[in-house]
XYZ file of C-alpha atoms in Angstrom:
287
model
C -49.182 39.162 -130.115
C -49.354 41.170 -126.832
C -46.184 42.395 -125.192
C -45.178 40.528 -122.052
C -43.881 42.448 -119.239
C -40.757 41.239 -117.685
C -40.002 41.910 -114.000
C -36.603 42.545 -112.992
C -35.349 40.607 -109.860
C -33.954 43.254 -107.518
C -32.374 42.263 -104.182
C -34.562 42.749 -101.226
C -33.650 45.741 -99.079
C -31.560 44.743 -96.131
C -31.717 45.994 -92.775
C -29.467 48.799 -91.576
C -28.483 46.576 -88.741
C -25.815 44.084 -89.525
C -25.716 40.720 -87.952
C -22.922 40.230 -85.657
C -20.227 37.944 -86.890
C -19.579 34.541 -85.349
C -16.207 35.990 -84.011
C -18.094 38.715 -82.084
C -20.364 36.084 -80.442
C -17.403 33.820 -79.340
C -16.613 34.347 -75.689
C -13.326 36.072 -74.995
C -10.864 33.642 -73.546
C -10.300 33.983 -69.776
C -6.640 34.440 -68.723
C -5.390 31.610 -66.496
C -4.251 32.819 -63.059
C -0.389 32.975 -62.797
C 1.096 30.106 -60.902
C 2.361 31.296 -57.420
C 5.992 31.892 -57.301
C 8.090 29.373 -55.657
C 8.899 30.436 -51.982
C 11.947 28.723 -50.584
C 11.036 29.672 -47.234
C 7.443 28.220 -47.320
C 6.302 24.948 -45.722
C 5.914 23.128 -48.894
C 9.579 23.944 -49.923
C 10.981 23.157 -46.434
C 9.150 19.754 -46.175
C 10.433 18.751 -49.567
C 14.110 18.903 -48.284
C 15.897 15.797 -47.598
C 15.300 14.157 -44.179
C 18.775 15.270 -42.914
C 17.520 18.797 -42.887
C 15.369 17.882 -39.844
C 18.233 17.510 -37.548
C 18.446 19.629 -34.396
C 20.257 22.840 -34.937
C 23.904 23.130 -33.668
C 23.389 26.561 -32.241
C 20.606 28.425 -30.255
C 17.981 29.306 -32.889
C 17.892 32.854 -31.295
C 21.537 33.344 -31.873
C 21.222 32.029 -35.379
C 18.248 34.411 -36.181
C 20.358 37.480 -34.952
C 23.380 36.417 -36.966
C 21.327 35.704 -40.184
C 19.605 39.318 -39.767
C 23.115 41.110 -39.113
C 24.692 39.223 -42.109
C 21.950 40.221 -44.421
C 22.373 43.884 -43.332
C 26.006 43.692 -43.882
C 25.754 42.051 -47.354
C 23.225 44.538 -48.416
C 25.515 47.269 -47.365
C 28.326 45.773 -49.478
C 26.223 44.535 -52.374
C 28.044 46.362 -55.068
C 31.233 44.209 -54.714
C 29.202 41.039 -53.707
C 27.140 41.173 -56.999
C 30.386 41.021 -59.066
C 31.062 37.477 -57.623
C 27.680 36.144 -57.996
C 26.181 36.987 -54.531
C 23.167 38.865 -56.084
C 20.632 41.136 -54.309
C 18.012 38.433 -54.499
C 20.248 36.084 -52.547
C 20.679 38.695 -49.974
C 16.908 39.467 -49.810
C 16.162 35.721 -49.443
C 18.679 35.527 -46.596
C 16.661 38.239 -44.702
C 13.542 36.361 -45.448
C 15.042 33.207 -43.949
C 15.826 35.195 -40.879
C 12.346 36.393 -40.290
C 10.942 32.794 -41.200
C 13.144 31.291 -38.710
C 12.017 33.718 -36.008
C 8.430 32.954 -36.785
C 8.855 29.326 -36.736
C 10.731 29.244 -33.451
C 7.790 31.196 -32.034
C 5.375 28.733 -33.425
C 7.419 25.755 -32.068
C 7.388 27.388 -28.573
C 3.573 27.866 -28.787
C 2.945 24.240 -30.004
C 5.313 22.965 -27.189
C 3.308 24.997 -24.781
C 0.198 23.499 -25.792
C 1.255 19.846 -25.322
C -1.042 18.452 -22.772
C 1.027 18.023 -19.651
C -0.174 17.589 -16.072
C 0.170 20.409 -13.863
C 2.744 18.623 -11.905
C 4.736 17.823 -15.075
C 4.731 21.529 -16.020
C 6.046 22.461 -12.677
C 8.781 20.016 -12.927
C 9.560 20.995 -16.456
C 9.768 24.958 -15.290
C 12.059 23.774 -12.327
C 14.274 21.726 -14.670
C 14.746 24.596 -17.220
C 15.600 27.015 -14.382
C 18.180 24.443 -12.827
C 19.538 23.904 -16.413
C 20.280 27.736 -16.609
C 21.718 27.882 -13.120
C 24.158 24.950 -13.782
C 25.411 26.466 -17.136
C 25.687 29.955 -15.639
C 27.698 28.686 -12.751
C 30.034 26.884 -15.178
C 30.511 29.924 -17.336
C 31.713 31.812 -14.207
C 33.483 29.106 -12.346
C 35.410 27.843 -15.497
C 35.742 31.097 -17.108
C 39.396 30.612 -17.617
C 39.004 27.047 -19.042
C 38.493 27.325 -22.893
C 37.708 23.562 -22.984
C 35.135 23.678 -20.431
C 33.462 26.761 -22.132
C 33.283 24.782 -25.281
C 31.691 21.887 -23.444
C 29.034 24.144 -21.953
C 28.227 25.812 -25.419
C 27.674 22.151 -26.690
C 25.307 21.391 -23.926
C 23.376 24.629 -24.159
C 22.563 24.133 -27.784
C 19.068 22.585 -28.618
C 15.589 23.333 -27.263
C 12.804 21.099 -25.957
C 12.081 18.875 -23.051
C 14.135 16.131 -24.336
C 17.000 18.252 -24.596
C 16.573 19.871 -21.296
C 16.727 16.344 -19.789
C 19.796 15.596 -21.673
C 21.285 18.862 -20.473
C 20.807 17.938 -16.953
C 22.496 14.830 -17.292
C 25.416 16.289 -19.119
C 25.767 19.023 -16.631
C 26.041 16.700 -13.677
C 28.823 15.017 -15.495
C 30.414 18.327 -16.359
C 30.385 19.182 -12.692
C 31.721 15.854 -11.642
C 34.593 16.585 -13.787
C 35.107 20.221 -12.615
C 34.211 19.922 -8.921
C 36.935 22.179 -7.784
C 34.960 25.222 -9.378
C 31.868 24.620 -7.222
C 33.247 26.544 -4.397
C 33.157 29.904 -6.498
C 29.412 29.275 -7.355
C 26.165 29.038 -5.736
C 25.708 25.468 -7.019
C 25.279 22.821 -4.369
C 25.363 19.062 -4.153
C 21.540 19.124 -3.711
C 21.354 21.018 -7.003
C 23.284 18.148 -8.899
C 21.188 15.555 -7.022
C 17.993 17.210 -7.951
C 19.108 17.527 -11.568
C 19.188 13.696 -11.940
C 15.979 13.390 -10.116
C 14.247 15.709 -12.645
C 15.686 14.186 -15.452
C 14.212 10.791 -14.564
C 10.751 12.273 -13.342
C 10.186 14.050 -16.640
C 10.971 11.026 -19.144
C 7.213 10.436 -19.629
C 6.496 14.184 -20.174
C 9.197 14.336 -22.891
C 7.724 11.289 -24.467
C 4.382 13.173 -24.639
C 6.015 16.360 -26.221
C 7.894 14.032 -28.839
C 4.718 12.401 -29.850
C 2.435 15.270 -30.265
C 1.601 15.813 -33.872
C 1.560 19.710 -33.878
C 4.767 20.189 -31.787
C 6.547 17.680 -33.916
C 5.490 19.375 -37.073
C 6.452 22.700 -35.810
C 9.770 21.703 -34.552
C 10.451 19.891 -37.970
C 9.706 23.129 -39.874
C 11.998 25.171 -37.709
C 15.003 22.675 -37.941
C 14.632 22.554 -41.641
C 14.582 26.348 -41.998
C 17.396 26.591 -39.805
C 19.758 24.292 -42.080
C 18.728 25.786 -45.483
C 19.293 29.273 -44.079
C 22.455 28.022 -42.708
C 23.614 26.926 -46.132
C 22.710 30.169 -47.629
C 24.454 32.007 -44.963
C 27.624 30.041 -45.625
C 27.751 30.921 -49.292
C 27.320 34.609 -48.469
C 30.058 34.427 -45.862
C 32.494 32.572 -47.937
C 31.741 35.127 -50.776
C 32.233 38.166 -48.522
C 35.662 36.887 -47.377
C 36.540 36.279 -50.845
C 35.343 39.561 -52.348
C 36.857 41.567 -49.423
C 40.184 39.546 -49.061
C 42.133 42.811 -49.738
C 40.168 44.423 -46.860
C 40.557 42.177 -43.671
C 38.382 44.372 -41.523
C 35.521 43.933 -43.682
C 36.181 40.280 -44.490
C 36.235 39.307 -40.648
C 32.623 40.586 -40.469
C 31.685 37.821 -42.659
C 32.457 35.195 -39.988
C 29.790 33.661 -37.676
C 30.994 34.822 -34.286
C 29.106 31.934 -32.425
C 30.861 29.192 -34.680
C 34.185 30.989 -34.495
C 34.195 31.045 -30.674
C 33.335 27.292 -30.604
C 36.204 26.484 -33.146
C 38.667 28.463 -31.045
C 37.797 26.837 -27.845
C 37.796 23.250 -29.670
C 41.268 24.016 -30.747
C 42.409 25.236 -27.357
C 40.804 21.991 -25.904
C 42.693 19.912 -28.413
C 45.998 21.532 -27.647
C 45.475 21.039 -23.927
C 44.692 17.438 -24.408
C 47.936 17.067 -26.481
C 49.801 19.035 -23.874
C 48.504 16.701 -20.935
C 49.328 13.654 -22.902
C 53.063 14.569 -23.315
C 54.164 13.973 -19.610
C 52.219 10.717 -19.833
C 54.095 9.561 -22.857
C 57.470 10.500 -21.299
C 56.740 8.718 -18.307
C 56.029 5.611 -20.360
C 59.275 6.107 -22.332
């Protein structure tokens, strides 16, 4: 019987190149972009605030901007002690950002207001009204300089901005001067100025309605007002914290007070005392 030859099965040679694994073929996962950080000074955050934040500021915005900037610098200089009571560096930095944002929004509002479509005649009347408003206030500052109550009233009238505020200012100033007629003699204000103030207030009613109904101007004004009030809240926290932290150093503590509001409060107290003093002789006469 012939011998049979057996063939041993050997593995086939493999290529020196290895196949890439399935893991190598899988695409690398892409990183999701980080969500933008929440900005309390941005439009979205401001518009999300309660409707009450859209109220008109209770002081000139230019004054508020300066006070916020000054306060942030003071708090930064005293950061070591403020940090110990919870007024962090982040809060102080945010206060400075609000000051810058408020200034920018005020400029945006003024630009939007200037772009409102008024006739050439209405613009001329508006400019005249603003100039007369300033004249009547300046005269009151001088003529009634020793009358704290009168000064407080002038400060109240001068707050606010916009054509509607100017119209109201003129009417309030006519009432003011009817109550302080004796002081007119030491100013350059005339009866014609007061009559003209009333005439301008009536003539500009339609222009004020146009300004108030303009969408861009209204949006700019709302953002500015909201920024003012949320910044004011933060400023109050920093001021109160500063007065607490430096209660043992009165000279530093007093620097954490709003000069504008302190002046108004002082004048308001004097006005109240004067009213009570004036009422005493009347009560005695009745008795």
